[in-house]
């Protein structure tokens, strides 16, 4: 699947997750929400291996969301650790090569300040850790507002919510 098709798949699963229920965790297991997000993550990692920077961003977001968010909200639980390490390796490689794009320049510090253990639980990745500390945390408040996050899956939905908050409460 390409990133656009993956975004449509993400939107389908997000809509299934929004139904009210008392035991949502059991429901998510039963209907396959967690398994679906693990599969979406694997597909982003496969595209990231091919050099798709958008897939790298979305995979990295899902790694961060698994640690920093509630799985009952994100649906993200039990991501493969080997794939997580691969995502960090890819982003670390971009950082070492000086190829962190404008979005990652503000996303990385944001993710790191909100939950440093999403990255610090692993040894190494020094270039990625430096890139995560290189820009001011609040840079996202300016740069996020100029981004387009339509049709970018769960990562896009998260950042559209941040945009709305920043516009309402600058």
Short mmCIF file of C-alpha atoms in Angstrom, two decimals:
data_model
loop_
_atom_site.label_atom_id
_atom_site.label_comp_id
_atom_site.label_asym_id
_atom_site.label_seq_id
_atom_site.Cartn_x
_atom_site.Cartn_y
_atom_site.Cartn_z
CA UNK A 1 0.00 0.00 0.00
CA UNK A 2 1.14 3.55 -0.60
CA UNK A 3 0.93 6.22 2.11
CA UNK A 4 -2.41 7.53 0.80
CA UNK A 5 -3.98 4.06 0.95
CA UNK A 6 -2.55 3.54 4.42
CA UNK A 7 -4.10 6.85 5.54
CA UNK A 8 -7.53 5.64 4.34
CA UNK A 9 -7.03 2.37 6.24
CA UNK A 10 -6.06 4.34 9.36
CA UNK A 11 -9.21 6.48 9.06
CA UNK A 12 -11.36 3.33 8.87
CA UNK A 13 -9.81 1.91 12.05
CA UNK A 14 -10.02 5.25 13.87
CA UNK A 15 -13.76 5.40 13.15
CA UNK A 16 -14.23 1.89 14.60
CA UNK A 17 -12.38 2.89 17.76
CA UNK A 18 -14.69 5.79 18.56
CA UNK A 19 -17.68 3.67 19.54
CA UNK A 20 -18.61 3.80 23.25
CA UNK A 21 -18.26 0.61 25.24
CA UNK A 22 -17.55 -0.34 28.84
CA UNK A 23 -14.74 -2.78 28.14
CA UNK A 24 -13.05 -1.16 25.19
CA UNK A 25 -9.76 -3.07 25.68
CA UNK A 26 -11.51 -6.41 25.23
CA UNK A 27 -13.44 -5.02 22.26
CA UNK A 28 -10.21 -3.83 20.64
CA UNK A 29 -8.68 -7.28 21.02
CA UNK A 30 -11.82 -8.99 19.72
CA UNK A 31 -12.33 -6.85 16.62
CA UNK A 32 -8.61 -6.59 15.87
CA UNK A 33 -7.90 -2.90 16.49
CA UNK A 34 -4.50 -3.52 18.07
CA UNK A 35 -3.58 -6.05 15.39
CA UNK A 36 -4.63 -3.61 12.65
CA UNK A 37 -2.40 -0.85 14.02
CA UNK A 38 0.51 -3.28 14.34
CA UNK A 39 0.00 -4.18 10.68
CA UNK A 40 -0.25 -0.52 9.61
CA UNK A 41 2.98 0.14 11.52
CA UNK A 42 4.74 -2.77 9.78
CA UNK A 43 3.65 -1.43 6.41
CA UNK A 44 4.97 2.04 7.23
CA UNK A 45 8.27 0.50 8.31
CA UNK A 46 8.47 -1.41 5.01
CA UNK A 47 7.87 1.82 3.06
CA UNK A 48 10.36 3.67 5.27
CA UNK A 49 13.01 1.08 4.36
CA UNK A 50 12.47 2.09 0.74
CA UNK A 51 13.28 5.71 1.59
CA UNK A 52 9.74 7.07 1.99
CA UNK A 53 10.28 9.93 4.48
CA UNK A 54 6.53 10.36 5.03
CA UNK A 55 6.34 6.71 6.08
CA UNK A 56 9.28 7.32 8.44
CA UNK A 57 7.37 10.20 10.08
CA UNK A 58 4.20 8.16 10.47
CA UNK A 59 6.04 5.12 11.83
CA UNK A 60 7.93 7.32 14.29
CA UNK A 61 4.67 8.94 15.38
CA UNK A 62 3.15 5.50 16.08
CA UNK A 63 6.21 4.51 18.14
CA UNK A 64 5.82 7.70 20.17
CA UNK A 65 2.02 7.35 20.43
CA UNK A 66 2.35 3.82 21.80
CA UNK A 67 4.44 5.11 24.72
CA UNK A 68 2.86 8.50 25.32
CA UNK A 69 -0.79 7.86 24.55
CA UNK A 70 -3.53 5.68 25.91
CA UNK A 71 -3.96 2.59 23.72
CA UNK A 72 -7.71 2.92 24.17
CA UNK A 73 -7.48 6.26 22.36
CA UNK A 74 -4.76 5.47 19.84
CA UNK A 75 -5.38 1.76 19.28
CA UNK A 76 -1.60 1.37 19.24
CA UNK A 77 -0.33 -1.42 21.45
CA UNK A 78 2.32 -4.10 21.16
CA UNK A 79 4.41 -2.73 18.29
CA UNK A 80 7.24 -5.04 17.28
CA UNK A 81 10.42 -3.96 19.09
CA UNK A 82 12.64 -4.94 16.17
CA UNK A 83 10.63 -2.65 13.91
CA UNK A 84 10.77 0.14 16.48
CA UNK A 85 14.56 -0.18 16.53
CA UNK A 86 14.58 -0.10 12.74
CA UNK A 87 12.58 3.14 12.72
CA UNK A 88 15.01 4.73 15.18
CA UNK A 89 17.92 3.50 13.05
CA UNK A 90 16.39 5.10 9.93
CA UNK A 91 15.74 8.44 11.65
CA UNK A 92 19.19 8.36 13.25
CA UNK A 93 20.63 7.84 9.76
CA UNK A 94 18.73 10.87 8.46
CA UNK A 95 20.05 12.91 11.39
CA UNK A 96 23.65 11.74 10.84
CA UNK A 97 23.40 12.66 7.15
CA UNK A 98 21.90 16.08 7.96
CA UNK A 99 18.69 15.11 6.14
CA UNK A 100 16.12 15.86 8.84
CA UNK A 101 13.41 17.76 7.01
CA UNK A 102 11.57 20.84 8.27
CA UNK A 103 8.73 18.89 9.85
CA UNK A 104 10.94 16.45 11.71
CA UNK A 105 12.97 19.41 13.00
CA UNK A 106 10.02 20.45 15.15
CA UNK A 107 8.32 17.07 15.60
CA UNK A 108 11.38 15.40 17.14
CA UNK A 109 11.80 17.91 20.01
CA UNK A 110 8.05 17.81 20.67
CA UNK A 111 7.96 14.02 20.94
CA UNK A 112 11.11 13.98 23.06
CA UNK A 113 9.94 16.58 25.57
CA UNK A 114 6.51 14.97 25.96
CA UNK A 115 7.97 11.49 26.52
CA UNK A 116 11.78 11.18 26.44
CA UNK A 117 11.59 7.48 27.31
CA UNK A 118 10.05 6.69 23.94
CA UNK A 119 13.63 7.12 22.68
CA UNK A 120 15.86 6.99 25.78
CA UNK A 121 14.81 3.43 26.62
CA UNK A 122 17.23 2.38 23.86
CA UNK A 123 21.00 2.84 23.83
CA UNK A 124 22.63 4.68 20.96
CA UNK A 125 20.85 6.76 18.34
CA UNK A 126 23.01 9.71 19.35
CA UNK A 127 22.33 11.72 16.18
CA UNK A 128 18.58 11.24 16.64
CA UNK A 129 18.82 12.24 20.30
CA UNK A 130 20.83 15.35 19.37
CA UNK A 131 18.26 16.25 16.70
CA UNK A 132 15.53 15.77 19.30
CA UNK A 133 17.24 18.32 21.55
CA UNK A 134 18.59 20.69 18.88
CA UNK A 135 15.52 22.88 18.39
CA UNK A 136 13.44 24.61 21.04
CA UNK A 137 10.45 22.54 22.17
CA UNK A 138 8.05 25.39 21.43
CA UNK A 139 9.12 25.53 17.77
CA UNK A 140 6.15 23.26 17.05
CA UNK A 141 3.80 26.11 18.06
CA UNK A 142 4.90 28.09 14.99
CA UNK A 143 5.73 25.40 12.46
CA UNK A 144 2.77 23.11 13.12
CA UNK A 145 0.39 25.88 12.11
CA UNK A 146 1.78 26.03 8.58
CA UNK A 147 1.68 22.28 7.94
CA UNK A 148 -0.94 20.35 6.02
CA UNK A 149 -2.05 17.23 7.84
CA UNK A 150 -5.03 16.09 5.78
CA UNK A 151 -4.92 12.45 4.69
CA UNK A 152 -1.89 11.69 6.82
CA UNK A 153 -3.41 9.06 9.08
CA UNK A 154 -3.36 9.16 12.86
CA UNK A 155 -0.28 11.38 12.88
CA UNK A 156 -2.17 13.92 10.77
CA UNK A 157 -5.22 13.76 13.04
CA UNK A 158 -3.03 14.38 16.08
CA UNK A 159 -1.35 17.41 14.53
CA UNK A 160 -4.64 18.82 13.21
CA UNK A 161 -5.91 18.75 16.80
CA UNK A 162 -2.76 20.60 17.92
CA UNK A 163 -3.30 23.16 15.14
CA UNK A 164 -6.88 23.76 16.30
CA UNK A 165 -5.73 24.26 19.90
CA UNK A 166 -2.96 26.64 18.85
CA UNK A 167 -5.35 28.70 16.74
CA UNK A 168 -7.87 28.89 19.55
CA UNK A 169 -5.36 29.51 22.35
CA UNK A 170 -2.23 31.09 20.84
#
